[in-house]
PDB file of C-alpha atoms and ligand atoms in Angstrom:
ATOM      1  CA  MET A 223      21.903  85.209  70.407  1.00 34.00           C
ATOM      2  CA  SER A 224      22.747  82.595  72.366  1.00 38.00           C
ATOM      3  CA  ARG A 225      24.285  83.242  75.939  1.00 39.00           C
ATOM      4  CA  THR A 226      27.809  81.823  74.538  1.00 39.00           C
ATOM      5  CA  CYS A 227      27.765  84.240  71.871  1.00 38.00           C
ATOM      6  CA  SER A 228      27.073  87.265  74.479  1.00 39.00           C
ATOM      7  CA  SER A 229      29.433  86.832  76.917  1.00 40.00           C
ATOM      8  CA  ARG A 230      31.983  86.153  74.222  1.00 40.00           C
ATOM      9  CA  ARG A 231      31.366  89.249  72.546  1.00 42.00           C
ATOM     10  CA  ARG A 232      31.843  91.068  76.249  1.00 48.00           C
ATOM     11  CA  SER A 233      35.016  90.153  76.951  1.00 50.00           C
ATOM     12  CA  ASP A 234      36.346  90.393  73.343  1.00 53.00           C
ATOM     13  CA  SER A 235      35.048  94.275  72.798  1.00 58.00           C
ATOM     14  CA  VAL A 236      33.664  95.403  75.710  1.00 87.00           C
ATOM     15  CA  GLN A 237      36.255  98.225  76.547  1.00 96.00           C
ATOM     16  CA  ARG A 238      34.211  99.693  79.479  1.00 98.00           C
ATOM     17  CA  LEU A 239      37.817 100.573  81.605  1.00 98.00           C
ATOM     18  CA  GLN A 240      39.910 101.467  79.158  1.00 98.00           C
ATOM     19  CA  ASP A 241      43.127 103.098  80.049  1.00 94.00           C
ATOM     20  CA  ARG A 242      41.139 104.105  83.698  1.00 98.00           C
ATOM     21  CA  VAL A 243      44.177 103.059  86.362  1.00 98.00           C
ATOM     22  CA  ALA A 244      42.291 100.761  89.483  1.00 99.00           C
ATOM     23  CA  VAL A 245      43.525  99.179  92.427  1.00 99.00           C
ATOM     24  CA  VAL A 246      41.716  96.030  93.812  1.00 99.00           C
ATOM     25  CA  THR A 247      42.571  95.109  97.385  1.00 99.00           C
ATOM     26  CA  GLY A 248      42.845  91.223  98.165  1.00 98.00           C
ATOM     27  CA  ALA A 249      43.295  90.363  94.732  1.00 98.00           C
ATOM     28  CA  GLY A 250      45.018  87.602  95.632  1.00 98.00           C
ATOM     29  CA  SER A 251      42.087  85.461  95.820  1.00 97.00           C
ATOM     30  CA  GLY A 252      38.513  84.815  95.574  1.00 97.00           C
ATOM     31  CA  ILE A 253      36.703  87.857  94.795  1.00 98.00           C
ATOM     32  CA  GLY A 254      39.735  90.306  94.422  1.00 98.00           C
ATOM     33  CA  LEU A 255      41.233  88.288  91.589  1.00 98.00           C
ATOM     34  CA  ALA A 256      38.704  87.194  89.852  1.00 98.00           C
ATOM     35  CA  THR A 257      37.734  91.143  89.745  1.00 98.00           C
ATOM     36  CA  ALA A 258      41.413  92.069  88.890  1.00 98.00           C
ATOM     37  CA  ARG A 259      41.104  89.247  85.645  1.00 98.00           C
ATOM     38  CA  ARG A 260      37.975  91.073  84.876  1.00 98.00           C
ATOM     39  CA  PHE A 261      39.337  94.880  85.243  1.00 98.00           C
ATOM     40  CA  ALA A 262      42.137  93.575  82.588  1.00 98.00           C
ATOM     41  CA  ALA A 263      39.629  92.437  80.241  1.00 98.00           C
ATOM     42  CA  GLU A 264      37.474  95.682  80.374  1.00 98.00           C
ATOM     43  CA  GLY A 265      41.166  98.090  79.780  1.00 98.00           C
ATOM     44  CA  ALA A 266      42.584  98.758  83.065  1.00 98.00           C
ATOM     45  CA  ARG A 267      45.374  98.917  84.364  1.00 98.00           C
ATOM     46  CA  VAL A 268      45.153  97.053  87.137  1.00 98.00           C
ATOM     47  CA  VAL A 269      46.943  97.864  90.737  1.00 99.00           C
ATOM     48  CA  CYS A 270      46.655  94.361  92.755  1.00 99.00           C
ATOM     49  CA  VAL A 271      47.077  94.788  96.142  1.00 99.00           C
ATOM     50  CA  ASP A 272      47.411  91.761  99.023  1.00 98.00           C
ATOM     51  CA  ILE A 273      49.545  90.732 101.537  1.00 98.00           C
ATOM     52  CA  ALA A 274      50.246  87.250 100.523  1.00 98.00           C
ATOM     53  CA  ALA A 275      53.059  88.245  98.055  1.00 98.00           C
ATOM     54  CA  GLY A 276      53.283  84.885  96.403  1.00 98.00           C
ATOM     55  CA  PRO A 277      49.735  85.322  94.969  1.00 98.00           C
ATOM     56  CA  GLY A 278      49.181  88.773  94.824  1.00 98.00           C
ATOM     57  CA  ARG A 279      52.004  88.967  92.233  1.00 98.00           C
ATOM     58  CA  ALA A 280      51.279  86.293  90.378  1.00 98.00           C
ATOM     59  CA  VAL A 281      47.613  87.915  89.622  1.00 98.00           C
ATOM     60  CA  ALA A 282      49.544  90.678  88.932  1.00 98.00           C
ATOM     61  CA  ALA A 283      51.921  89.239  85.930  1.00 98.00           C
ATOM     62  CA  GLU A 284      48.735  87.281  84.230  1.00 98.00           C
ATOM     63  CA  VAL A 285      46.972  90.393  83.858  1.00 98.00           C
ATOM     64  CA  GLY A 286      49.693  93.087  83.369  1.00 98.00           C
ATOM     65  CA  GLY A 287      49.483  95.039  86.166  1.00 98.00           C
ATOM     66  CA  GLU A 288      51.147  95.935  89.185  1.00 98.00           C
ATOM     67  CA  TYR A 289      52.014  94.148  92.494  1.00 98.00           C
ATOM     68  CA  VAL A 290      51.876  95.954  95.386  1.00 98.00           C
ATOM     69  CA  ASP A 291      52.610  94.813  99.008  1.00 98.00           C
ATOM     70  CA  CYS A 292      50.106  96.691 101.616  1.00 98.00           C
ATOM     71  CA  ASP A 293      48.425  95.146 105.258  1.00 99.00           C
ATOM     72  CA  VAL A 294      44.838  97.557 104.153  1.00 99.00           C
ATOM     73  CA  ALA A 295      44.569  97.742 107.895  1.00 98.00           C
ATOM     74  CA  ASP A 296      48.328  99.700 108.319  1.00 98.00           C
ATOM     75  CA  GLU A 297      47.297 103.620 107.691  1.00 99.00           C
ATOM     76  CA  ALA A 298      50.892 104.647 106.529  1.00 99.00           C
ATOM     77  CA  ALA A 299      51.085 101.656 103.997  1.00 98.00           C
ATOM     78  CA  VAL A 300      47.741 102.440 102.330  1.00 99.00           C
ATOM     79  CA  ARG A 301      48.243 106.044 102.496  1.00 99.00           C
ATOM     80  CA  ASP A 302      51.533 105.676 100.489  1.00 99.00           C
ATOM     81  CA  LEU A 303      49.624 102.383  98.110  1.00 99.00           C
ATOM     82  CA  PHE A 304      47.501 105.406  96.839  1.00 99.00           C
ATOM     83  CA  ASP A 305      49.956 108.231  96.692  1.00 98.00           C
ATOM     84  CA  GLY A 306      52.345 105.986  95.282  1.00 98.00           C
ATOM     85  CA  VAL A 307      50.189 104.685  92.232  1.00 98.00           C
ATOM     86  CA  VAL A 308      48.964 107.865  91.409  1.00 98.00           C
ATOM     87  CA  GLN A 309      52.365 109.212  90.823  1.00 98.00           C
ATOM     88  CA  ARG A 310      53.266 106.183  88.526  1.00 98.00           C
ATOM     89  CA  HIS A 311      50.388 106.203  86.570  1.00 98.00           C
ATOM     90  CA  GLY A 312      49.451 109.734  86.903  1.00 98.00           C
ATOM     91  CA  ARG A 313      45.708 109.331  87.892  1.00 98.00           C
ATOM     92  CA  LEU A 314      43.496 106.954  89.704  1.00 98.00           C
ATOM     93  CA  ASP A 315      40.446 106.054  88.765  1.00 99.00           C
ATOM     94  CA  VAL A 316      38.761 103.492  90.740  1.00 99.00           C
ATOM     95  CA  ALA A 317      39.201 101.917  94.065  1.00 99.00           C
ATOM     96  CA  PHE A 318      38.095  98.694  95.011  1.00 99.00           C
ATOM     97  CA  ASN A 319      38.128  98.565  98.789  1.00 99.00           C
ATOM     98  CA  ASN A 320      37.270  94.746  98.988  1.00 98.00           C
ATOM     99  CA  ALA A 321      40.223  92.540 101.186  1.00 98.00           C
ATOM    100  CA  GLY A 322      38.671  91.399 104.438  1.00 97.00           C
ATOM    101  CA  ILE A 323      38.597  88.564 107.063  1.00 96.00           C
ATOM    102  CA  SER A 324      36.251  86.206 108.219  1.00 94.00           C
ATOM    103  CA  PRO A 325      38.397  83.668 110.948  1.00 95.00           C
ATOM    104  CA  PRO A 326      36.636  80.996 113.103  1.00 93.00           C
ATOM    105  CA  GLU A 327      37.357  82.262 116.560  1.00 97.00           C
ATOM    106  CA  ASP A 328      34.595  84.668 115.208  1.00 97.00           C
ATOM    107  CA  GLY A 329      31.342  83.624 116.179  1.00 97.00           C
ATOM    108  CA  SER A 330      28.295  83.869 118.965  1.00 98.00           C
ATOM    109  CA  ILE A 331      29.282  86.731 120.773  1.00 98.00           C
ATOM    110  CA  LEU A 332      29.299  84.360 124.126  1.00 98.00           C
ATOM    111  CA  GLU A 333      32.155  83.056 122.704  1.00 98.00           C
ATOM    112  CA  THR A 334      33.824  85.970 120.476  1.00 98.00           C
ATOM    113  CA  ASP A 335      36.652  87.727 122.593  1.00 98.00           C
ATOM    114  CA  LEU A 336      37.710  91.075 122.571  1.00 98.00           C
ATOM    115  CA  ALA A 337      40.439  90.628 120.286  1.00 98.00           C
ATOM    116  CA  THR A 338      39.140  88.839 117.946  1.00 98.00           C
ATOM    117  CA  TRP A 339      36.215  91.357 117.719  1.00 98.00           C
ATOM    118  CA  GLU A 340      39.067  94.446 117.122  1.00 98.00           C
ATOM    119  CA  ARG A 341      41.193  92.099 114.460  1.00 98.00           C
ATOM    120  CA  VAL A 342      38.103  91.513 112.462  1.00 98.00           C
ATOM    121  CA  LEU A 343      36.680  95.313 112.854  1.00 98.00           C
ATOM    122  CA  ARG A 344      40.205  96.570 111.632  1.00 98.00           C
ATOM    123  CA  VAL A 345      40.946  94.509 108.858  1.00 98.00           C
ATOM    124  CA  ASN A 346      37.422  95.004 107.594  1.00 98.00           C
ATOM    125  CA  THR A 347      36.390  98.733 108.148  1.00 99.00           C
ATOM    126  CA  THR A 348      38.850 100.183 109.346  1.00 99.00           C
ATOM    127  CA  SER A 349      40.430  99.451 106.241  1.00 99.00           C
ATOM    128  CA  VAL A 350      37.415 100.281 104.060  1.00 99.00           C
ATOM    129  CA  TYR A 351      37.916 103.324 106.090  1.00 99.00           C
ATOM    130  CA  LEU A 352      41.364 103.943 105.558  1.00 99.00           C
ATOM    131  CA  GLY A 353      41.110 102.768 101.262  1.00 99.00           C
ATOM    132  CA  CYS A 354      38.875 105.597 101.328  1.00 99.00           C
ATOM    133  CA  LYS A 355      40.637 108.459 103.115  1.00 99.00           C
ATOM    134  CA  TYR A 356      43.815 108.300 101.172  1.00 99.00           C
ATOM    135  CA  ALA A 357      41.785 107.755  97.277  1.00 99.00           C
ATOM    136  CA  ILE A 358      39.648 110.249  97.778  1.00 99.00           C
ATOM    137  CA  PRO A 359      41.267 113.454  97.697  1.00 98.00           C
ATOM    138  CA  HIS A 360      43.131 112.397  94.409  1.00 98.00           C
ATOM    139  CA  MET A 361      39.973 112.194  93.178  1.00 98.00           C
ATOM    140  CA  LEU A 362      38.611 114.784  94.154  1.00 98.00           C
ATOM    141  CA  ARG A 363      41.858 116.652  92.836  1.00 98.00           C
ATOM    142  CA  GLN A 364      40.799 115.273  89.006  1.00 97.00           C
ATOM    143  CA  GLY A 365      37.319 115.331  89.636  1.00 98.00           C
ATOM    144  CA  SER A 366      35.971 111.716  89.080  1.00 98.00           C
ATOM    145  CA  GLY A 367      36.561 108.735  90.515  1.00 98.00           C
ATOM    146  CA  SER A 368      34.615 105.126  91.441  1.00 99.00           C
ATOM    147  CA  ILE A 369      34.937 103.399  95.038  1.00 99.00           C
ATOM    148  CA  ILE A 370      33.480 100.615  95.338  1.00 99.00           C
ATOM    149  CA  ASN A 371      33.282  99.058  99.104  1.00 99.00           C
ATOM    150  CA  THR A 372      32.716  95.791  99.320  1.00 98.00           C
ATOM    151  CA  ALA A 373      30.272  94.326 102.519  1.00 98.00           C
ATOM    152  CA  SER A 374      27.969  91.608 102.416  1.00 98.00           C
ATOM    153  CA  PHE A 375      24.674  90.194 102.381  1.00 98.00           C
ATOM    154  CA  VAL A 376      25.162  90.024 106.329  1.00 97.00           C
ATOM    155  CA  ALA A 377      25.043  93.475 106.765  1.00 98.00           C
ATOM    156  CA  LEU A 378      21.180  93.445 105.817  1.00 98.00           C
ATOM    157  CA  MET A 379      20.009  89.909 107.493  1.00 97.00           C
ATOM    158  CA  GLY A 380      20.547  88.441 111.068  1.00 97.00           C
ATOM    159  CA  ALA A 381      21.789  84.684 111.106  1.00 96.00           C
ATOM    160  CA  ALA A 382      21.612  82.458 113.575  1.00 96.00           C
ATOM    161  CA  THR A 383      24.907  80.907 112.911  1.00 94.00           C
ATOM    162  CA  SER A 384      26.082  83.765 113.829  1.00 96.00           C
ATOM    163  CA  GLN A 385      29.500  85.419 113.327  1.00 97.00           C
ATOM    164  CA  ILE A 386      28.853  88.852 115.343  1.00 98.00           C
ATOM    165  CA  ALA A 387      32.506  90.302 114.209  1.00 98.00           C
ATOM    166  CA  TYR A 388      32.177  90.095 110.922  1.00 98.00           C
ATOM    167  CA  THR A 389      28.296  91.229 110.384  1.00 98.00           C
ATOM    168  CA  ALA A 390      28.800  94.589 112.395  1.00 98.00           C
ATOM    169  CA  SER A 391      32.264  95.086 110.090  1.00 98.00           C
ATOM    170  CA  LYS A 392      29.972  94.657 107.389  1.00 98.00           C
ATOM    171  CA  GLY A 393      27.893  96.961 108.984  1.00 98.00           C
ATOM    172  CA  GLY A 394      30.007  99.482 109.541  1.00 98.00           C
ATOM    173  CA  VAL A 395      31.196  98.641 106.034  1.00 99.00           C
ATOM    174  CA  LEU A 396      27.018 100.313 104.378  1.00 98.00           C
ATOM    175  CA  ALA A 397      27.002 103.085 106.807  1.00 98.00           C
ATOM    176  CA  LEU A 398      29.986 104.782 105.896  1.00 98.00           C
ATOM    177  CA  THR A 399      29.892 104.087 102.077  1.00 99.00           C
ATOM    178  CA  ARG A 400      26.536 105.705 101.812  1.00 98.00           C
ATOM    179  CA  GLU A 401      27.343 108.659 103.867  1.00 98.00           C
ATOM    180  CA  LEU A 402      30.564 108.775 101.365  1.00 99.00           C
ATOM    181  CA  GLY A 403      28.747 108.663  99.015  1.00 99.00           C
ATOM    182  CA  VAL A 404      26.210 111.607  99.448  1.00 98.00           C
ATOM    183  CA  GLN A 405      28.992 113.941 100.389  1.00 98.00           C
ATOM    184  CA  PHE A 406      30.573 113.350  97.542  1.00 98.00           C
ATOM    185  CA  ALA A 407      27.756 113.236  94.790  1.00 98.00           C
ATOM    186  CA  ARG A 408      28.472 116.286  93.066  1.00 98.00           C
ATOM    187  CA  GLN A 409      31.937 116.294  93.109  1.00 98.00           C
ATOM    188  CA  GLY A 410      32.215 113.946  90.738  1.00 98.00           C
ATOM    189  CA  ILE A 411      32.446 110.704  92.977  1.00 98.00           C
ATOM    190  CA  ARG A 412      30.657 107.784  93.746  1.00 99.00           C
ATOM    191  CA  VAL A 413      31.091 105.763  96.408  1.00 99.00           C
ATOM    192  CA  ASN A 414      28.567 102.554  96.380  1.00 99.00           C
ATOM    193  CA  ALA A 415      28.811  99.008  98.567  1.00 98.00           C
ATOM    194  CA  LEU A 416      28.538  95.934  96.973  1.00 98.00           C
ATOM    195  CA  CYS A 417      26.535  93.132  99.117  1.00 98.00           C
ATOM    196  CA  PRO A 418      27.439  89.784  97.518  1.00 98.00           C
ATOM    197  CA  GLY A 419      25.465  86.659  98.514  1.00 97.00           C
ATOM    198  CA  PRO A 420      27.930  83.764 100.026  1.00 95.00           C
ATOM    199  CA  ILE A 421      30.274  82.732  97.044  1.00 96.00           C
ATOM    200  CA  ALA A 422      31.936  79.983  96.032  1.00 93.00           C
ATOM    201  CA  THR A 423      35.504  80.531  96.476  1.00 89.00           C
ATOM    202  CA  PRO A 424      37.895  77.975  97.619  1.00 81.00           C
ATOM    203  CA  LEU A 425      38.203  78.222 101.765  1.00 75.00           C
ATOM    204  CA  LEU A 426      34.407  78.265 101.788  1.00 82.00           C
ATOM    205  CA  LEU A 427      34.001  75.223  99.177  1.00 85.00           C
ATOM    206  CA  GLU A 428      36.948  73.408 101.372  1.00 82.00           C
ATOM    207  CA  LEU A 429      34.641  74.068 104.504  1.00 78.00           C
ATOM    208  CA  PHE A 430      31.605  73.024 103.285  1.00 85.00           C
ATOM    209  CA  ALA A 431      33.069  69.586 101.276  1.00 83.00           C
ATOM    210  CA  ALA A 432      34.381  69.049 105.015  1.00 86.00           C
ATOM    211  CA  ASP A 433      30.975  69.457 106.384  1.00 89.00           C
ATOM    212  CA  PRO A 434      28.195  69.182 103.920  1.00 89.00           C
ATOM    213  CA  GLU A 435      25.132  69.793 106.526  1.00 92.00           C
ATOM    214  CA  ARG A 436      26.978  73.073 107.354  1.00 88.00           C
ATOM    215  CA  ALA A 437      26.553  73.786 103.559  1.00 88.00           C
ATOM    216  CA  ALA A 438      22.746  72.544 103.608  1.00 91.00           C
ATOM    217  CA  ARG A 439      21.485  74.809 106.558  1.00 91.00           C
ATOM    218  CA  ARG A 440      22.617  77.556 104.080  1.00 91.00           C
ATOM    219  CA  LEU A 441      21.918  76.803 100.920  1.00 93.00           C
ATOM    220  CA  VAL A 442      17.854  75.931 102.040  1.00 95.00           C
ATOM    221  CA  HIS A 443      17.575  79.807 102.157  1.00 96.00           C
ATOM    222  CA  VAL A 444      19.335  80.710  98.653  1.00 97.00           C
ATOM    223  CA  PRO A 445      16.507  81.142  95.840  1.00 98.00           C
ATOM    224  CA  MET A 446      18.653  80.328  93.440  1.00 97.00           C
ATOM    225  CA  GLY A 447      19.679  76.990  95.070  1.00 95.00           C
ATOM    226  CA  ARG A 448      23.818  77.439  94.277  1.00 95.00           C
ATOM    227  CA  PHE A 449      26.650  79.466  96.124  1.00 95.00           C
ATOM    228  CA  GLY A 450      27.555  81.974  93.916  1.00 97.00           C
ATOM    229  CA  LYS A 451      31.029  82.273  91.632  1.00 97.00           C
ATOM    230  CA  PRO A 452      33.725  85.075  91.987  1.00 98.00           C
ATOM    231  CA  GLU A 453      33.146  85.573  88.495  1.00 98.00           C
ATOM    232  CA  GLU A 454      29.513  86.869  88.955  1.00 98.00           C
ATOM    233  CA  ILE A 455      30.699  89.018  91.782  1.00 98.00           C
ATOM    234  CA  ALA A 456      33.590  90.273  89.293  1.00 98.00           C
ATOM    235  CA  ALA A 457      31.264  91.818  86.572  1.00 98.00           C
ATOM    236  CA  ALA A 458      29.104  93.494  89.002  1.00 98.00           C
ATOM    237  CA  VAL A 459      31.915  95.457  90.269  1.00 98.00           C
ATOM    238  CA  ALA A 460      33.340  95.858  87.226  1.00 98.00           C
ATOM    239  CA  PHE A 461      28.908  97.526  86.136  1.00 98.00           C
ATOM    240  CA  LEU A 462      29.685  99.545  89.667  1.00 98.00           C
ATOM    241  CA  ALA A 463      32.860 100.699  88.089  1.00 98.00           C
ATOM    242  CA  SER A 464      32.365 102.095  84.836  1.00 98.00           C
ATOM    243  CA  ASP A 465      30.472 104.437  83.726  1.00 98.00           C
ATOM    244  CA  ASP A 466      27.568 102.702  83.025  1.00 98.00           C
ATOM    245  CA  ALA A 467      26.422 102.926  86.591  1.00 98.00           C
ATOM    246  CA  SER A 468      27.208 106.617  86.813  1.00 98.00           C
ATOM    247  CA  PHE A 469      23.550 107.401  88.092  1.00 98.00           C
ATOM    248  CA  MET A 470      24.159 105.118  91.421  1.00 98.00           C
ATOM    249  CA  THR A 471      26.156 106.670  94.288  1.00 99.00           C
ATOM    250  CA  ALA A 472      25.506 106.214  97.948  1.00 98.00           C
ATOM    251  CA  ALA A 473      23.821 102.599  96.604  1.00 98.00           C
ATOM    252  CA  GLN A 474      23.964  98.852  98.475  1.00 98.00           C
ATOM    253  CA  PHE A 475      24.076  97.375  95.363  1.00 98.00           C
ATOM    254  CA  VAL A 476      23.540  93.154  96.346  1.00 98.00           C
ATOM    255  CA  VAL A 477      24.027  90.588  94.272  1.00 98.00           C
ATOM    256  CA  ASP A 478      22.250  87.081  95.995  1.00 98.00           C
ATOM    257  CA  GLY A 479      20.862  84.775  94.568  1.00 98.00           C
ATOM    258  CA  GLY A 480      17.884  85.895  95.813  1.00 98.00           C
ATOM    259  CA  ILE A 481      18.792  85.754  99.054  1.00 98.00           C
ATOM    260  CA  THR A 482      17.648  89.088 100.995  1.00 98.00           C
ATOM    261  CA  GLY A 483      14.240  89.149  98.587  1.00 98.00           C
ATOM    262  CA  ALA A 484      13.257  85.086  99.886  1.00 97.00           C
ATOM    263  CA  TYR A 485      10.821  83.904 102.286  1.00 96.00           C
ATOM    264  CA  VAL A 486       9.873  80.957 101.160  1.00 96.00           C
ATOM    265  CA  THR A 487      12.557  79.430  98.620  1.00 96.00           C
ATOM    266  CA  PRO A 488      11.420  76.674  95.681  1.00 95.00           C
ATOM    267  CA  LEU A 489      11.623  73.085  96.771  1.00 89.00           C
TER     268      LEU A 489
HETATM  269  P1  LIG B  56      39.721  85.552 100.432  1.00 62.25           P
HETATM  270  O1  LIG B  56      39.818  85.344 101.284  1.00 62.25           O
HETATM  271  O2  LIG B  56      39.410  84.164  98.949  1.00 62.25           O
HETATM  272  O3  LIG B  56      40.603  86.986  99.846  1.00 62.25           O
HETATM  273  C1  LIG B  56      40.840  88.096 100.472  1.00 62.25           C
HETATM  274  C2  LIG B  56      41.994  88.318  99.936  1.00 62.25           C
HETATM  275  O4  LIG B  56      42.597  89.463 100.873  1.00 62.25           O
HETATM  276  C3  LIG B  56      43.385  87.734 100.374  1.00 62.25           C
HETATM  277  O5  LIG B  56      44.348  87.311  98.972  1.00 62.25           O
HETATM  278  C4  LIG B  56      44.110  87.858 101.543  1.00 62.25           C
HETATM  279  O6  LIG B  56      45.227  87.577 101.430  1.00 62.25           O
HETATM  280  C5  LIG B  56      43.973  89.569 101.443  1.00 62.25           C
HETATM  281  N1  LIG B  56      44.019  89.958 102.624  1.00 62.25           N
HETATM  282  C6  LIG B  56      43.887  89.924 103.925  1.00 62.25           C
HETATM  283  N2  LIG B  56      43.741  90.442 104.571  1.00 62.25           N
HETATM  284  C7  LIG B  56      44.759  91.865 103.930  1.00 62.25           C
HETATM  285  C8  LIG B  56      45.174  92.778 104.537  1.00 62.25           C
HETATM  286  N3  LIG B  56      45.534  92.559 105.617  1.00 62.25           N
HETATM  287  N4  LIG B  56      45.732  93.645 103.546  1.00 62.25           N
HETATM  288  C9  LIG B  56      45.629  93.246 102.328  1.00 62.25           C
HETATM  289  N5  LIG B  56      45.038  91.563 101.957  1.00 62.25           N
HETATM  290  C10 LIG B  56      44.344  91.444 102.768  1.00 62.25           C
HETATM  291  O7  LIG B  56      38.647  86.479 100.514  1.00 62.25           O
HETATM  292  P2  LIG B  56      36.745  86.025  99.666  1.00 62.25           P
HETATM  293  O8  LIG B  56      36.081  85.368  99.770  1.00 62.25           O
HETATM  294  O9  LIG B  56      37.342  86.665  97.984  1.00 62.25           O
HETATM  295  O10 LIG B  56      36.176  87.747 100.080  1.00 62.25           O
HETATM  296  C11 LIG B  56      36.627  89.107  99.399  1.00 62.25           C
HETATM  297  C12 LIG B  56      35.712  90.018 100.553  1.00 62.25           C
HETATM  298  O11 LIG B  56      34.695  90.181 100.253  1.00 62.25           O
HETATM  299  C13 LIG B  56      35.831  90.110 101.743  1.00 62.25           C
HETATM  300  O12 LIG B  56      35.808  91.184 102.225  1.00 62.25           O
HETATM  301  C14 LIG B  56      34.747  89.490 101.960  1.00 62.25           C
HETATM  302  O13 LIG B  56      34.783  89.657 103.762  1.00 62.25           O
HETATM  303  C15 LIG B  56      33.779  89.916 101.255  1.00 62.25           C
HETATM  304  N6  LIG B  56      32.588  88.351 101.299  1.00 62.25           N
HETATM  305  C16 LIG B  56      33.047  87.408 101.013  1.00 62.25           C
HETATM  306  C17 LIG B  56      32.044  86.658 100.502  1.00 62.25           C
HETATM  307  C18 LIG B  56      31.972  84.953 100.365  1.00 62.25           C
HETATM  308  O14 LIG B  56      31.655  84.210 100.193  1.00 62.25           O
HETATM  309  N7  LIG B  56      33.285  84.934 100.113  1.00 62.25           N
HETATM  310  C19 LIG B  56      30.371  86.945 100.722  1.00 62.25           C
HETATM  311  C20 LIG B  56      30.061  88.209 100.899  1.00 62.25           C
HETATM  312  C21 LIG B  56      31.102  88.846 101.174  1.00 62.25           C
END
């Protein structure tokens, strides 16, 4: 079967998330946007969450879902988000805790100040703690659920081009995900971490277009010789969200073009 034919067939007929209620944070851009589209294409009712109302509302309208304005680092807002979803939709099947930041002030430990460290940890790690804390009780009540938390390949590897707060924040996501996956494994709840490699989101492309040397310094470590696409990550998230991943929990699911497996890359 040709590639075109198999991908057309996938988007036309595979409905692994039919009628499931799925929350996607950071749905306004990049990986979250591609995942909201993919979830909807597979039949889910998608709750699109962001702090950027313009893009958030636009994706919700596009996928026939709803938009909820919510700062994922704000405890009351996250509690209200999940309680509201269950009140309005009657259930909660999938929580994709994905929103995150990578600000330019975050660099070498020698220059990164405490305020930046705390902000990155709050938006990237505390948000995942909150997303799990307020999703899990609903999933326990219904006896099922899939949580996917976005970490990164940098949680698994060291880089001399450091972003120290970001790296630590994603290491925290991996550890807390593993523990929750183990704790709730016999209650029908799967909790997995996703570790994307570098993805060609608009921000990254802009940064590397302005600084090709910076892009080349990174691309040399990618066996596939290119950055990933948001749609390639969305496909992995849809798998983890679906029953196709029914025997997977507490995992770190790496989608990175081969980076974490590489020593010497092809010329
Ligand atoms: P992005 O910047 O394109 O999108 C992030 C979205 O999250 C934006 O719409 C933003 O408004 C929203 N957001 C930011 N702070 C928020 C908050 N406090 N509350 C609610 N929403 C908020 O980012 P992306 O590249 O799609 O990254 C998504 C996730 O994937 C992040 O956790 C990121 O760390 C991770 N990741 C990205 C890459 C990459 O190369 N792009 C690689 C590995 C991991």
